[in-house]
Short mmCIF file of C-alpha atoms in Angstrom, two decimals:
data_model
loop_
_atom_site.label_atom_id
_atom_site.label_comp_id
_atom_site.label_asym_id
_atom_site.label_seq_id
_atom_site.Cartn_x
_atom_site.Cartn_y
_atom_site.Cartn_z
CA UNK A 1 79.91 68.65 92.95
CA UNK A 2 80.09 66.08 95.60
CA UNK A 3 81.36 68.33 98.44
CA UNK A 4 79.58 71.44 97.15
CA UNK A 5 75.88 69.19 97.08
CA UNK A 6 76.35 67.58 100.75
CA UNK A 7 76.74 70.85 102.37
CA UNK A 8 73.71 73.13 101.18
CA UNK A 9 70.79 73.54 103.22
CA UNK A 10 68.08 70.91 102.85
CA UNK A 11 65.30 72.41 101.14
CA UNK A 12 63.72 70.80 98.07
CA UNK A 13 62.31 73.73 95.28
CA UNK A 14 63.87 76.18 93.25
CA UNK A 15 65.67 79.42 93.68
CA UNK A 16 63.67 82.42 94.16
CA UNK A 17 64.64 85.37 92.40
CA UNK A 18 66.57 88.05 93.93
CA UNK A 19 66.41 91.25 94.08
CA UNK A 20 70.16 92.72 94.22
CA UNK A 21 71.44 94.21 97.35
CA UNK A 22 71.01 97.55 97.63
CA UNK A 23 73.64 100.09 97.45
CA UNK A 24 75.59 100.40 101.53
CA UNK A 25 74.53 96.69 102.20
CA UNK A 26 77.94 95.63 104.23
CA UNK A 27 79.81 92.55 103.11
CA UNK A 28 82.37 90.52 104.92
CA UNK A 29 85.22 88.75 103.01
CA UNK A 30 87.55 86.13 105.30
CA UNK A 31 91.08 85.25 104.57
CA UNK A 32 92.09 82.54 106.28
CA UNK A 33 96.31 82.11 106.27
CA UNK A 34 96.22 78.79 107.02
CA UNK A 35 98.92 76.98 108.50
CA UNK A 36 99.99 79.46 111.30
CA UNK A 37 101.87 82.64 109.79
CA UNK A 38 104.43 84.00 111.71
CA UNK A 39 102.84 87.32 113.28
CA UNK A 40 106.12 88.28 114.62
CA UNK A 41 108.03 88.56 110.55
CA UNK A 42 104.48 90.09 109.12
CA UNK A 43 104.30 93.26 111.45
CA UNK A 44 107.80 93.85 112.68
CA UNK A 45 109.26 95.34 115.64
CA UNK A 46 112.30 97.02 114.40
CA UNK A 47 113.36 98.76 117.31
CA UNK A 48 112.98 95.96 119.97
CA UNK A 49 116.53 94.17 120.84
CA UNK A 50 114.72 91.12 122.49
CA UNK A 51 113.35 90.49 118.32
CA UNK A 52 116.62 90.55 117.16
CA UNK A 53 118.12 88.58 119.87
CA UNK A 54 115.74 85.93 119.47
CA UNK A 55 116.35 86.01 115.38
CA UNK A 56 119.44 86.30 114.78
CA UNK A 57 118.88 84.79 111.57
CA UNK A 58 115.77 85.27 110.90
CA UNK A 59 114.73 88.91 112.08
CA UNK A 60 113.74 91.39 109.47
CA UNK A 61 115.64 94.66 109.23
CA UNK A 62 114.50 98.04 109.91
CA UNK A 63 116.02 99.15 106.16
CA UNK A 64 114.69 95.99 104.53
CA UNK A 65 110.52 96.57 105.97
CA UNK A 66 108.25 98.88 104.89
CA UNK A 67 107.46 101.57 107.56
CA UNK A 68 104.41 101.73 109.02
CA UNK A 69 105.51 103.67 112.04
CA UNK A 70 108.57 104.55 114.05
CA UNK A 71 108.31 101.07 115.80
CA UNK A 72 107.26 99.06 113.36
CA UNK A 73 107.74 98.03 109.76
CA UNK A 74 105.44 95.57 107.29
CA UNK A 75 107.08 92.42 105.50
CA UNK A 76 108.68 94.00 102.33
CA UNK A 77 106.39 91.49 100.04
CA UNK A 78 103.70 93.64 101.33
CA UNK A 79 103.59 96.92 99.41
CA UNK A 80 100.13 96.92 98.90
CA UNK A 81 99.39 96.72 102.60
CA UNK A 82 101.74 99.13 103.62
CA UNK A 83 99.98 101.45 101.01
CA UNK A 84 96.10 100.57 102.83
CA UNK A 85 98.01 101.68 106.32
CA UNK A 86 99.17 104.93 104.78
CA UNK A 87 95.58 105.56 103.31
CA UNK A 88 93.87 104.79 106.44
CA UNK A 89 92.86 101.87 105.09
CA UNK A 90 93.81 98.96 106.70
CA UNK A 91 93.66 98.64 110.87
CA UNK A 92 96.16 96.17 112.54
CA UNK A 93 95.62 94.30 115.43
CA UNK A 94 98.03 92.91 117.79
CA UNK A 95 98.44 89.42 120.22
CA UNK A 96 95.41 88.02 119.46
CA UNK A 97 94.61 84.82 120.43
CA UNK A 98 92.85 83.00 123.51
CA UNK A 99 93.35 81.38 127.00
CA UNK A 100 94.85 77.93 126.85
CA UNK A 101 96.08 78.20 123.14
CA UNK A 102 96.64 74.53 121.36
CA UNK A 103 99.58 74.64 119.33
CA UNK A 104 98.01 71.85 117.25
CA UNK A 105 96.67 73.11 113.43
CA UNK A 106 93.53 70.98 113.25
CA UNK A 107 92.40 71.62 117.23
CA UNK A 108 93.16 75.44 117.25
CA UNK A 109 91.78 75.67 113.57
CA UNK A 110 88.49 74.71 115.11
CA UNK A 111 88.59 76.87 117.98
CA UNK A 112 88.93 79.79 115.87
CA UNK A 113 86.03 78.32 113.31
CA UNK A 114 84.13 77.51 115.89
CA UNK A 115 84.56 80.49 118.63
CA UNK A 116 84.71 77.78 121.24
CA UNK A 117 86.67 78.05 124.00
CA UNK A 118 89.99 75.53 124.49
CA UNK A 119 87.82 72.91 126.42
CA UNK A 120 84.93 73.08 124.52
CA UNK A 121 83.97 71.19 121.27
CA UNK A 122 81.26 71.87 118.98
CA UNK A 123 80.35 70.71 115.51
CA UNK A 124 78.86 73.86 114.26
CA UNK A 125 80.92 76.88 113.25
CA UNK A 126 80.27 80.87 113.88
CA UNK A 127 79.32 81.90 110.15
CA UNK A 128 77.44 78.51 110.04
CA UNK A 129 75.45 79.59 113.11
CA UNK A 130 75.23 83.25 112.14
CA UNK A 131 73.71 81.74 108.92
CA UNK A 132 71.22 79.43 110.83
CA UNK A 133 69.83 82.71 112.85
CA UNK A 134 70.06 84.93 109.50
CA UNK A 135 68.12 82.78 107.80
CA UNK A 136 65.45 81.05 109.79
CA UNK A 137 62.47 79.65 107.36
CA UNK A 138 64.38 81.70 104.15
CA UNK A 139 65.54 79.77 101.29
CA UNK A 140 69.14 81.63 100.35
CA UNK A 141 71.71 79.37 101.16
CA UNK A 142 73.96 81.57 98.91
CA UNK A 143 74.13 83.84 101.49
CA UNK A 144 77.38 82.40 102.95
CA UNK A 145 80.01 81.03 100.20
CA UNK A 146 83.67 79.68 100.60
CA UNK A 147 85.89 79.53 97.28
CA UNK A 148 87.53 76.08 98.15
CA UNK A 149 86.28 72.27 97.16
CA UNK A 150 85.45 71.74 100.78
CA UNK A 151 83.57 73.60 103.10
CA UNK A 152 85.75 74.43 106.43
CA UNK A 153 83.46 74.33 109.94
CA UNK A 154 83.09 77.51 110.21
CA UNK A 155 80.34 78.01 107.68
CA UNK A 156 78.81 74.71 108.99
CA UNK A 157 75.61 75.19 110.97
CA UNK A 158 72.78 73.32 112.57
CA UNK A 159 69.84 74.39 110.08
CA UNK A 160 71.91 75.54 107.35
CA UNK A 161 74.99 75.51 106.17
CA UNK A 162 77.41 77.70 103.31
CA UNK A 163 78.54 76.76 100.06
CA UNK A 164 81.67 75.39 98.53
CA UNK A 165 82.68 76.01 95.18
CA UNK A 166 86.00 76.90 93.71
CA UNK A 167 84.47 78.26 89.89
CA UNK A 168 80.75 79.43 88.68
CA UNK A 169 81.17 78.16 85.55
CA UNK A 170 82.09 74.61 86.53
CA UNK A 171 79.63 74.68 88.85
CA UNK A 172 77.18 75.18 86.56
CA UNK A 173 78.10 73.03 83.88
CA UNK A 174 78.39 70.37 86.49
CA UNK A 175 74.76 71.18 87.36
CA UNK A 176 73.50 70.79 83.88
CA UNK A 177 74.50 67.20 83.74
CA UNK A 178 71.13 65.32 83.37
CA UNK A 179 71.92 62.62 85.51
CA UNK A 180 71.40 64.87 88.64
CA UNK A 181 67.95 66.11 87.55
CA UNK A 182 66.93 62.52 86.85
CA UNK A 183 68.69 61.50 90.66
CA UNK A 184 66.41 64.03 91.96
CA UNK A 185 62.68 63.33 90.16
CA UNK A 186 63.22 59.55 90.98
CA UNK A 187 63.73 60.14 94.58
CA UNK A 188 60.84 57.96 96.46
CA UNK A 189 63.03 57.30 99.66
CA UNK A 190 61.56 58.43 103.18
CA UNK A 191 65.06 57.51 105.05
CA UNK A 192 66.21 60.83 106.77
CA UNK A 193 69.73 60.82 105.83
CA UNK A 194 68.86 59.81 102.10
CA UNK A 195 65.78 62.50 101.89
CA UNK A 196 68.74 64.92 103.25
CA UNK A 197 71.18 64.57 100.53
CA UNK A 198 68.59 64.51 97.78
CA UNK A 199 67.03 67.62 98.60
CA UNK A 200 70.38 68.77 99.18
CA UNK A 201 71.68 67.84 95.64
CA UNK A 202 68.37 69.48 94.42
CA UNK A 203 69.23 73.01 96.32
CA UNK A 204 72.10 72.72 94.99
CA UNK A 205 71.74 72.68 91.50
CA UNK A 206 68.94 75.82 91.44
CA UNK A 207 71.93 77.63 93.48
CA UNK A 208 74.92 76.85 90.61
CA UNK A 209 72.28 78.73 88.24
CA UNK A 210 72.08 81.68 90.63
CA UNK A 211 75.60 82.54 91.52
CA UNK A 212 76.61 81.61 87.80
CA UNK A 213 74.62 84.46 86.21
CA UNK A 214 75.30 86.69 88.73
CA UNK A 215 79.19 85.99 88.06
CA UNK A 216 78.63 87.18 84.19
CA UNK A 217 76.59 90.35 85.61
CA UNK A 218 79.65 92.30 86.11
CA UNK A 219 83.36 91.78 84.65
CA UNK A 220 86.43 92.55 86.74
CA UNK A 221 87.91 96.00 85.65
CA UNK A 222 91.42 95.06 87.60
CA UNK A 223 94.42 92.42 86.26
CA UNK A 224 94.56 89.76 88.99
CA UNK A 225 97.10 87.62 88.88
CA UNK A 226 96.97 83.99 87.73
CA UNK A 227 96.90 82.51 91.47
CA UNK A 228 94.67 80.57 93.15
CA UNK A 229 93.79 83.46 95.69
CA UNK A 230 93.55 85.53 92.40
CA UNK A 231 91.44 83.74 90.62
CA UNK A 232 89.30 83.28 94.15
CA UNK A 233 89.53 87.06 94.95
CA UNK A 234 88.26 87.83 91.18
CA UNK A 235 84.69 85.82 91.54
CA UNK A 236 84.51 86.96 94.90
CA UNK A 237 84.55 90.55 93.27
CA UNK A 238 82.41 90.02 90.21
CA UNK A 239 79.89 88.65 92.63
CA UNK A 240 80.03 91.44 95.26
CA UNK A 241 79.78 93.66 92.06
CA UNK A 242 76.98 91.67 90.64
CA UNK A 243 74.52 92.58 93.38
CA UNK A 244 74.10 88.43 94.51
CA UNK A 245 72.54 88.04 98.15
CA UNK A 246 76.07 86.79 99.45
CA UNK A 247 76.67 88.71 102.75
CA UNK A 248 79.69 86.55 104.13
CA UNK A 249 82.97 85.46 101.07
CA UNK A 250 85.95 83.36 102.99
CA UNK A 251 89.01 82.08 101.12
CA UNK A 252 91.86 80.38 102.23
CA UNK A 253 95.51 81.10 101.47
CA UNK A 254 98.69 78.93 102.52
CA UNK A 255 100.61 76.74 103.97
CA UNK A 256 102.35 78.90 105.99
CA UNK A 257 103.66 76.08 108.36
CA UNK A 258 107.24 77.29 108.12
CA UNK A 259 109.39 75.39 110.23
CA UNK A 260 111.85 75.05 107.65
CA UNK A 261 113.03 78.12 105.20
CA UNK A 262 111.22 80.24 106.70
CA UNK A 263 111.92 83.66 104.54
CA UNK A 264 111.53 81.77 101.15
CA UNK A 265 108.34 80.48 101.80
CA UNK A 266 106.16 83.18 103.39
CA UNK A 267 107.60 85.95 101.19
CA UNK A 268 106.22 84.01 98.28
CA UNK A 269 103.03 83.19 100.22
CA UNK A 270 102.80 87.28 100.88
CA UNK A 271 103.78 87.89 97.45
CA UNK A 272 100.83 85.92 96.33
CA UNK A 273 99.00 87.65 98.84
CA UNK A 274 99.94 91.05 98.37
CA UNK A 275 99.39 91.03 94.09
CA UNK A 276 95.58 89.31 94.74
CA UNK A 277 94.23 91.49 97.33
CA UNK A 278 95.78 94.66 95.74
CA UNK A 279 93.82 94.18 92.34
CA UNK A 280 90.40 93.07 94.48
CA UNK A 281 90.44 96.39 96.34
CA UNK A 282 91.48 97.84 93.16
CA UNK A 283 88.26 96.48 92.04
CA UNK A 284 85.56 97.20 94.94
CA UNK A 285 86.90 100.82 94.31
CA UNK A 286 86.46 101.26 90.74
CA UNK A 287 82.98 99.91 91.54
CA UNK A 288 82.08 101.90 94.26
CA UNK A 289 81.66 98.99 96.74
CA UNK A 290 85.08 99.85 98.96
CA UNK A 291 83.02 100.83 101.61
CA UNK A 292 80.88 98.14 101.93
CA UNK A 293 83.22 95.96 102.23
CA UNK A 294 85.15 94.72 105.02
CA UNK A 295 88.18 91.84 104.49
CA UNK A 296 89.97 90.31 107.54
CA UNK A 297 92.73 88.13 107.94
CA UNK A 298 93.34 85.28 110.72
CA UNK A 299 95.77 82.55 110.92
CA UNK A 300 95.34 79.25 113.61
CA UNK A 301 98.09 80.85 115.87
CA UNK A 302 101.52 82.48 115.00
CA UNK A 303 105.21 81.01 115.91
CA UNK A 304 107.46 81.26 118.59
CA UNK A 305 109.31 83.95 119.45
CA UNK A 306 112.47 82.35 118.72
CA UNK A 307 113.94 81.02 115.60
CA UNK A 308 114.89 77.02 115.29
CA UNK A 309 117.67 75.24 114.21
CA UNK A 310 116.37 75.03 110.51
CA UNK A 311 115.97 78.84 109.63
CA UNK A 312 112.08 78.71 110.38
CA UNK A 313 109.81 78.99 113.31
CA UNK A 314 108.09 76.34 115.39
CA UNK A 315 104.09 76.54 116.49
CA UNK A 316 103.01 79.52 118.56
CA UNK A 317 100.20 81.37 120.18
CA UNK A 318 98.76 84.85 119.56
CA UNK A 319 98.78 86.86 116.42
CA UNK A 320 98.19 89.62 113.81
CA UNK A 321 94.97 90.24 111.91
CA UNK A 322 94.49 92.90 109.33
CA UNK A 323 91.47 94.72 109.23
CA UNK A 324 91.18 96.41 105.66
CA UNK A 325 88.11 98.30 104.27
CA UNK A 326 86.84 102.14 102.94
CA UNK A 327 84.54 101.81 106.47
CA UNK A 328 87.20 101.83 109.52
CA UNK A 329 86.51 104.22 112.32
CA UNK A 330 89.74 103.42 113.72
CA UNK A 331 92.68 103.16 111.50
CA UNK A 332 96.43 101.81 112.05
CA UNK A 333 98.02 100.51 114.73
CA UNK A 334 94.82 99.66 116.98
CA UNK A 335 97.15 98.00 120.12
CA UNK A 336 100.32 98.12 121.16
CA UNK A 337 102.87 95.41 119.82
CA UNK A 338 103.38 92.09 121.43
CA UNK A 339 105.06 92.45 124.53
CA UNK A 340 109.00 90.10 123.60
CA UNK A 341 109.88 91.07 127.82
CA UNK A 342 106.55 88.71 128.95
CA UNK A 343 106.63 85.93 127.43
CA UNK A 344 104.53 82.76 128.12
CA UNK A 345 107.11 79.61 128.30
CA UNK A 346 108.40 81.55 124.84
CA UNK A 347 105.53 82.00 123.49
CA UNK A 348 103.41 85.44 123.06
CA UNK A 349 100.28 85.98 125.47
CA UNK A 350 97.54 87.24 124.04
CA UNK A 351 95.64 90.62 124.75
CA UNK A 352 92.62 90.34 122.18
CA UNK A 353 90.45 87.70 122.29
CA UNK A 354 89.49 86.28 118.69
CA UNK A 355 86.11 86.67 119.71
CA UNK A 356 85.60 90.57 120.89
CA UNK A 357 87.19 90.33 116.70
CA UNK A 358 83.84 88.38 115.89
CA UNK A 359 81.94 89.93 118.64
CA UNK A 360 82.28 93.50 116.78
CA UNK A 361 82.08 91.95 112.91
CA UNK A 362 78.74 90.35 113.60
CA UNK A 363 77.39 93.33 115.70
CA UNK A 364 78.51 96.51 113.72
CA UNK A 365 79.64 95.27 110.43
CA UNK A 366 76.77 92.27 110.00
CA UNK A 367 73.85 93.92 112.39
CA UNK A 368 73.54 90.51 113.71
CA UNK A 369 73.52 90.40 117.68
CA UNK A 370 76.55 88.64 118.07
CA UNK A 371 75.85 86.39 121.32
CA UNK A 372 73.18 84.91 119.71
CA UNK A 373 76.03 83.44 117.81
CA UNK A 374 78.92 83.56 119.85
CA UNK A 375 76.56 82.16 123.13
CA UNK A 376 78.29 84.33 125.07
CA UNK A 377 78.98 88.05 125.35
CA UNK A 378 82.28 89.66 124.11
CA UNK A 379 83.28 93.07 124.23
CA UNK A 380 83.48 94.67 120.86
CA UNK A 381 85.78 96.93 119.82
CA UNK A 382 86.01 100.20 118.08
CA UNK A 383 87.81 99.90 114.64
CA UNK A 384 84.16 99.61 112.84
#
């Protein structure tokens, strides 16, 4: 309640009703893979030597991936993905990353939350901000919700920020304790920071009403599986269903920090992966809602091209995202694979920048100009 309560826009009266979102209204679900999945084992370049040479060990065979093309395969705990390629469902896209990449988790974690560049630091997040410009004198800070305990920076803005909670239902039942209603009436303090919290905590507790009932509106018609990214993907789809205000879902998945074991560990990270998104597309299409929504995948940075001594991979650069939705105007393999003959000190260089990715998910998928966000401009690109 604590982390969900500090983090909600500071406005001090109830929820307004809604009105649901109209049919077409375009939704934007984030996966984060946190801990820095290896790009290189997720799409695979079967018919490049320099992989193999550089993973002995560790490279995935041509007959043991699922074909997406006649260069590359998909990680064989993927099915479900490979399936979205063949549809022309899912896009892929290749090396992305940005100049000067830190190889550290928490610094490059907020570069990508943050859209900053490597040299710059800023305390406000791109969702966060996009949330601030969304929503200037509105009261819906449900507009922008993360299914974790804590809310990451990149729903954090200046104004406004998203909302953290893992479960509707204990939410809500949290709420209902009397002791925060009784906090609230007997707040007489006119010391900024205290003022802030408590009309925080009030915000709060009219929101855990709001996204509760519009979690029973509609019941899941898929079988997710008993995860955590299941049980996150599930709300996330019986609130899209429900018709709540939420434009912007993100969910994190992980570790996939796998310097040791490598294979073990992601292919039960994917595996996890694979089952939960499967049954929340499974979902949005027995609903109708496929279309209007978009889900995206990042990770910090990938791993090095070459295996280490302990059957893993060591910190990296540039990576893969998966673009996956009913709405793509371009489809498959968007870029060519990463280049294994230029390498940067062993490391992939990058050919996307993250933030032509956010660039064209704010402009065409959010109709939100995105340098207003982004403070700079960034050419989009063409898969939406």
């Amino acid at each position: 309640m604590a982390s969900t309560s500090l983090f909600v826009p500071a406005f001090l009266k109830a929820m307004p009703v809604e009105k649901p979102f109209p049919a077409g209204e375009k939704v934007l679900v984030v996966l984060q893979l946190s801990g820095g999945n290896d790009g290189l084992n997720t799409v695979i370049p079967y018919r490049n030597d320099l992989y193999y040479a550089a993973r002995p060990k560790l490279g995935i065979r041509m007959k043991d991936s699922l074909r997406l093309n006649d260069e590359a395969g998909i990680h064989p705990a993927l099915p479900a993905f490979s399936e979205f390629y063949a549809n022309g469902e899912m896009a892929i896209l290749n090396s992305v990353g940005y100049p000067n990449p830190d190889r550290s988790h928490f610094r490059s974690m907020d570069i990508w939350h943050t859209a900053s560049d490597s040299k710059t630091y800023l305390d406000t997040g791109w969702l966060g901000r996009y949330l601030d410009a969304q929503c200037k004198g509105c009261d819906h800070p449900t507009q922008v919700l993360e299914l974790d305990d804590v809310l990451s920076l990149a729903l954090k803005g200046k104004q406004l920020n998203g909302l953290a909670m893992k479960d509707p239902a204990r939410l809500y039942q949290t709420a209902r304790n009397p002791f925060y209603e009784a906090l609230v009436e007997d707040h007489h303090h006119h010391e900024p920071v205290a003022d802030y919290l408590y009309k925080t905590l009030a915000d709060t507790l009219s929101s855990a009403d709001y996204i509760f009932k519009a979690s029973k509106e509609k019941s899941s018609s898929a079988s997710y599986p008993a995860t955590a990214l299941g049980k996150s993907l599930k709300t996330i789809s019986s609130l899209i269903n429900s018709g709540i205000n939420t434009r912007v879902y993100y969910v994190s998945h992980g570790s996939f920090d796998t310097h040791i074991a490598q294979d073990a560990q992601q292919r039960r990270l994917f595996t996890e992966m694979n089952d939960a998104v499967a049954a929340f597309i499974k979902d949005l299409k027995a609903y109708g809602r496929f279309k209007d929504v978009l889900l995206v995948t990042f990770s910090e940075f990938g791993r090095r091209v070459a295996q280490n001594a302990s059957g893993g991979t060591d910190h990296g650069t540039a990576n893969t995202m998966f673009v996956i939705g009913g709405g793509l105007k371009q489809k498959g393999m968007i870029n060519d694979l990463p280049n294994l003959a230029d390498l940067d000190d062993g490391d992939l260089k990058y050919s996307v920048d993250f933030r032509q990715v956010y660039a064209t998910l704010l402009d065409k998928w959010l109709s939100h100009p995105s340098k207003e966000v982004l403070g700079a401009s960034f050419k989009p690109l063409q898969f939406i």
